[in-house]
Amino acid sequence: MTSLGRSGSTIRLRAILSAIIALALLLIAWGVGNASGWWHHDAPHTADGTTNRPYRVTVNLSLNGCTADWTASRAGAQVISLNNTTDRSMDVELIGTGANSQKKQPTAKDAAAAQIYSELERLGPGVTREMTTVIGPGHYHFLCLPDDAPAVSGTDVTIAKATAGQVTALPTPLPHAAPVTEQELIPVAQEYVDWVRTQLPGIEKTVEKMHSTVAKGSEGWRRSAQSQWKTAHHGWLTLGAAYDAFGDLGTDIDGTADGLPNGAADKDFTGFHRIEKDLWENRAPAEVLPHIGALIDSFEAIDDKTLEVGALDIGLRAHEISEDARRLTLDGKDDFGSHTGLDALTAENQGTQKVIALLSEILARRLPRDEFDGMKSDLKSNTDYFAELSQEHPNIAPANLSHEIAQQVRSRLGEQTEQLARIATVTDIRRAE
Amino acid sequence: MTSRRRFLVAAGLTAGATGLAAGSATTTSAKQGTGSASSTKNPAFEGTYQSGIIDEPRAASTVAALDVTAENRYELQELFCTVTERARSLTSGDLFDPTANGVIETPTDSGTLGSGPGPDSLSITLGVGASLFDRRFGLKPKRPHRLIEMDTFAGDRLEPDKCGGDLSLIISANGRDTVLHALRDILRHTRGGMQVRWKQDGFTSAPRPSGTPRNHFGFKDGISNPTTSELTKLVWAHDHDQRWTANGTYQAVRLIRMFTEFWDRIGITEQNNIFGRDRATGAPLDGNRETDQPSFAMDPKGSVIPLTSHMRLANPRTAETDGQRILRRSFNYESGLSANGDLDVGLVFVCYQADITKQFATIQRRLSEDPLNDYISHIGGGYFLALPGVRGSSDYLGQDLFV
């Protein structure tokens, strides 16, 4: 009995019923007759592992042996209906050990080289959901990861090479990688936090300088304060403060006027962008100073709790910084007068490069080498490109760039973000066997 | 001044009258072309409630918010009469245009539907916003307390030129041409009385492969709605606030941009967890079919359907939140590009309820923690009261406002 409160007898009854139904279906299938003799599949006479006609099979999941009734399959496209007959929710992973290309016979099983192909998360008690995947010759098993219970491995199944006639029609096996565990990610997240901690004093110092520049109000104060603002803001953006990193304090420091009833005129509009608006709208020093003071207070309020980065977040951040850059910077939505969007793109890309560098050991073992190298070199060349553009056009909103350059910026950032998205899915935390 | 007052002529309204002189001519022919009970039959124009509320959105829909430019109460009354008369005529499915070959007048009808393909499941729903009840028309004493200005919620990125309006008009039909034809017709007859403030066209996808239509994120949207027997309790406005609102309903419209580029870059597991449903089937994560009711009570920790999932936050299915449920009548939109070159696509969220503050606004506040918020942005909309239905050939939309 679990907190979900389903009685064991209901589950057993359900299992018995499913077994009866499965048997009936099987007999029907058998009666209809099938050319391949592949009686496990619901539509055996048509399935051939191509994407149009994937192999279809229903597999029952139990706490006793995970998938004891998954006994055989063939290379190619599969739609596997996973039926959770237990009384608890579970995640299910399809794991390959010693997989090979479609064209070769499987090599020996290698448990140490376990790769995850597909997963279904949160499969509730009594629920059946379809897992769609493509596998090649190799050794496979399901891993059941029930709530509040140890992981259970299912039966090992060996997939043989398809016949010569079939193999060319089969789709390429799904990209796969060793699961990333929380233990692997924690030190990376810690390293990131440590790095952020070393960067903060410099940024805060620049903000304090800006405060005294404005307070003194000597000739040319505005120009100096604007330049200090740019330096400090650039520094802040390299920290990759995307998507609620630093929590509410992050919004106080670098939020836009979103969600405020009076928009940019709202009294609760604070931080870098408030000061930006003040400085570029020629506000008097007395008006600007309290806003800079508030920013210094926010910086001082940053503590260990604020800096905390979850193990899961570090992988997400790899693409979320770019998503933010596209959504806010490219849109001009975070431009309150300084027109430093290109410099912002540069800083944001530098932040992404830092995250990728920290994750590189984990990623290098999971992504094809040329792909990962390509990703890094594209990232670098884009950063350089944005930096160069921002030197050429130090005060232009991205929206005011020439059409040709604007399209180039969008194209580069768009392509980069597509590439980076993969990092978030690869580094999603998965429970180890 | 002639063109400005053109809509008065069309209304055929005589000074002081509250009925419609021209209305009867069109209603007698209302049944033409609707002989068979095919799926293209227009919902009845007259009734206790307006059409387009209980009726699900058809393939093509448009929402328009309008500013009233009528200068006084009488002109406003005439405006309501004209909109009623045009809606009645358009939904009659009769496109016979006596002026088609006239020599004095330009043709009354735009001709975009030819000489009349007949009914096309056309519904036209008129609403009034809080701003109509200012000093201009002496309607202050008639303002229902429940009709408020649209709230700004945390995370909103509202664009002022896409918000508010004195009136709302939601037009829905099978064909995009039918919707636009109706809008053009109504606007042409009311130029002196109202101007479009903002508008958004949209569509409702065909079931893929079955069941509730999908939104731009690939999820079935609007699966769970109140049943017909619950509408009196949850949806229809009653007369305890203002007598004239009985059988109307409060309409919340929100233009929600969806960042599909970003969404397409997140894994399917995360997508499912954000909604709390399986994208492929629409089933709640603890069920097998889209119509299965999630059992949140059996899953208090959210180990199957995350506590932060959209479906769970929006409708926790508890005794306290049961009265907050709303009738959703949303549709998808796509319109060009946004400033960063992304596709500007999203949802025209429309819902009906008896009390916006207690229902939509309460739900929306609860959604401030919705992980879906990273992928969407509320950019516009308004709160309106969809008027009570037209109860006969001498009635017109909003008539009780002037009693």
GROMACS .gro file of C-alpha atoms in nm, chain A residues 3-6 14 89 119-130 147-148 243-244 256-261 316 319-320 323 326-328 330-331 333 399 407 410 414 417-419 421-422 424-425 428 430, chain B residues 152-157 159 257 259 261-270 272-273 278 281 284-288 295 297-307 337-342 373-377:
model
  102
    3SER     CA    1   0.000   0.691  -0.027
    4LEU     CA    2  -0.175   0.662  -0.359
    5GLY     CA    3  -0.412   0.426  -0.187
    6ARG     CA    4  -0.478   0.182  -0.466
   14ARG     CA    5  -0.620  -0.535  -1.340
   89SER     CA    6   0.430   0.604  -1.020
  119GLU     CA    7   1.236   0.762  -2.137
  120LEU     CA    8   0.885   0.805  -2.003
  121GLU     CA    9   0.861   1.002  -1.684
  122ARG     CA   10   0.585   0.988  -1.423
  123LEU     CA   11   0.400   0.691  -1.554
  124GLY     CA   12   0.115   0.667  -1.304
  125PRO     CA   13  -0.026   0.346  -1.157
  126GLY     CA   14  -0.251   0.170  -1.407
  127VAL     CA   15  -0.143   0.404  -1.688
  128THR     CA   16  -0.034   0.291  -2.033
  129ARG     CA   17   0.168   0.528  -2.248
  130GLU     CA   18   0.353   0.477  -2.573
  147ASP     CA   19   0.869   0.622  -0.659
  148ASP     CA   20   1.016   0.548  -0.319
  243TYR     CA   21   1.530   3.291  -1.624
  244ASP     CA   22   1.498   3.371  -1.260
  256THR     CA   23   1.239   4.495  -1.690
  257ALA     CA   24   0.911   4.673  -1.623
  258ASP     CA   25   0.704   4.364  -1.706
  259GLY     CA   26   0.408   4.295  -1.483
  260LEU     CA   27   0.418   4.639  -1.321
  261PRO     CA   28   0.086   4.823  -1.343
  316LEU     CA   29   1.926   2.447  -1.861
  319HIS     CA   30   2.052   2.749  -2.363
  320GLU     CA   31   1.834   2.971  -2.148
  323GLU     CA   32   1.672   3.217  -2.516
  326ARG     CA   33   1.658   3.635  -2.816
  327ARG     CA   34   1.342   3.715  -2.626
  328LEU     CA   35   1.456   4.030  -2.448
  330LEU     CA   36   1.696   4.099  -2.973
  331ASP     CA   37   1.341   4.225  -2.923
  333LYS     CA   38   1.254   4.474  -2.469
  399ALA     CA   39   1.582   4.685  -3.384
  407GLN     CA   40   1.904   3.905  -4.016
  410ARG     CA   41   1.906   3.660  -3.571
  414GLY     CA   42   1.887   3.128  -3.365
  417THR     CA   43   2.019   2.834  -2.954
  418GLU     CA   44   1.900   2.532  -3.150
  419GLN     CA   45   2.237   2.366  -3.091
  421ALA     CA   46   1.897   2.317  -2.658
  422ARG     CA   47   2.042   1.970  -2.680
  424ALA     CA   48   1.958   2.084  -2.157
  425THR     CA   49   1.805   1.753  -2.259
  428ASP     CA   50   1.861   1.637  -1.750
  430ARG     CA   51   1.852   1.078  -1.449
  585THR     CA   52  -0.228   4.346  -1.476
  586PHE     CA   53  -0.084   4.019  -1.351
  587ALA     CA   54   0.274   3.939  -1.255
  588GLY     CA   55   0.473   3.873  -1.573
  589ASP     CA   56   0.225   4.047  -1.802
  590ARG     CA   57   0.378   4.230  -2.096
  592GLU     CA   58   0.083   4.645  -2.498
  690ARG     CA   59   0.193   3.517  -2.734
  692PHE     CA   60   0.726   3.141  -2.785
  694GLU     CA   61   1.075   2.858  -3.104
  695PHE     CA   62   1.178   2.825  -2.741
  696TRP     CA   63   0.914   2.563  -2.667
  697ASP     CA   64   1.035   2.344  -2.952
  698ARG     CA   65   1.376   2.344  -2.788
  699ILE     CA   66   1.267   2.169  -2.470
  700GLY     CA   67   1.235   1.797  -2.420
  701ILE     CA   68   0.905   1.612  -2.437
  702THR     CA   69   0.926   1.504  -2.073
  703GLU     CA   70   0.953   1.865  -1.962
  705ASN     CA   71   0.444   1.692  -2.049
  706ASN     CA   72   0.537   1.787  -1.696
  711ASP     CA   73   0.064   1.354  -2.227
  714THR     CA   74  -0.304   1.166  -2.630
  717PRO     CA   75  -0.368   1.353  -1.777
  718LEU     CA   76  -0.038   1.191  -1.675
  719ASP     CA   77  -0.229   0.962  -1.441
  720GLY     CA   78  -0.479   0.853  -1.706
  721ASN     CA   79  -0.508   0.690  -2.045
  728SER     CA   80  -0.704   1.214  -0.938
  730ALA     CA   81  -0.627   1.366  -0.425
  731MET     CA   82  -0.459   1.030  -0.487
  732ASP     CA   83  -0.135   1.206  -0.579
  733PRO     CA   84  -0.082   1.460  -0.301
  734LYS     CA   85   0.294   1.488  -0.355
  735GLY     CA   86   0.261   1.538  -0.728
  736SER     CA   87   0.468   1.234  -0.811
  737VAL     CA   88   0.258   1.166  -1.121
  738ILE     CA   89   0.115   1.509  -1.208
  739PRO     CA   90   0.355   1.774  -1.079
  740LEU     CA   91   0.207   2.014  -0.823
  770LEU     CA   92   0.653   3.823  -3.703
  771SER     CA   93   0.750   3.958  -3.366
  772ALA     CA   94   1.024   4.217  -3.326
  773ASN     CA   95   1.304   3.961  -3.296
  774GLY     CA   96   1.205   3.781  -3.617
  775ASP     CA   97   1.025   3.496  -3.442
  806ASN     CA   98   0.504   3.133  -1.807
  807ASP     CA   99   0.859   3.112  -1.941
  808TYR     CA  100   0.718   3.018  -2.279
  809ILE     CA  101   0.427   3.259  -2.308
  810SER     CA  102   0.360   3.627  -2.263
   0.00000   0.00000   0.00000
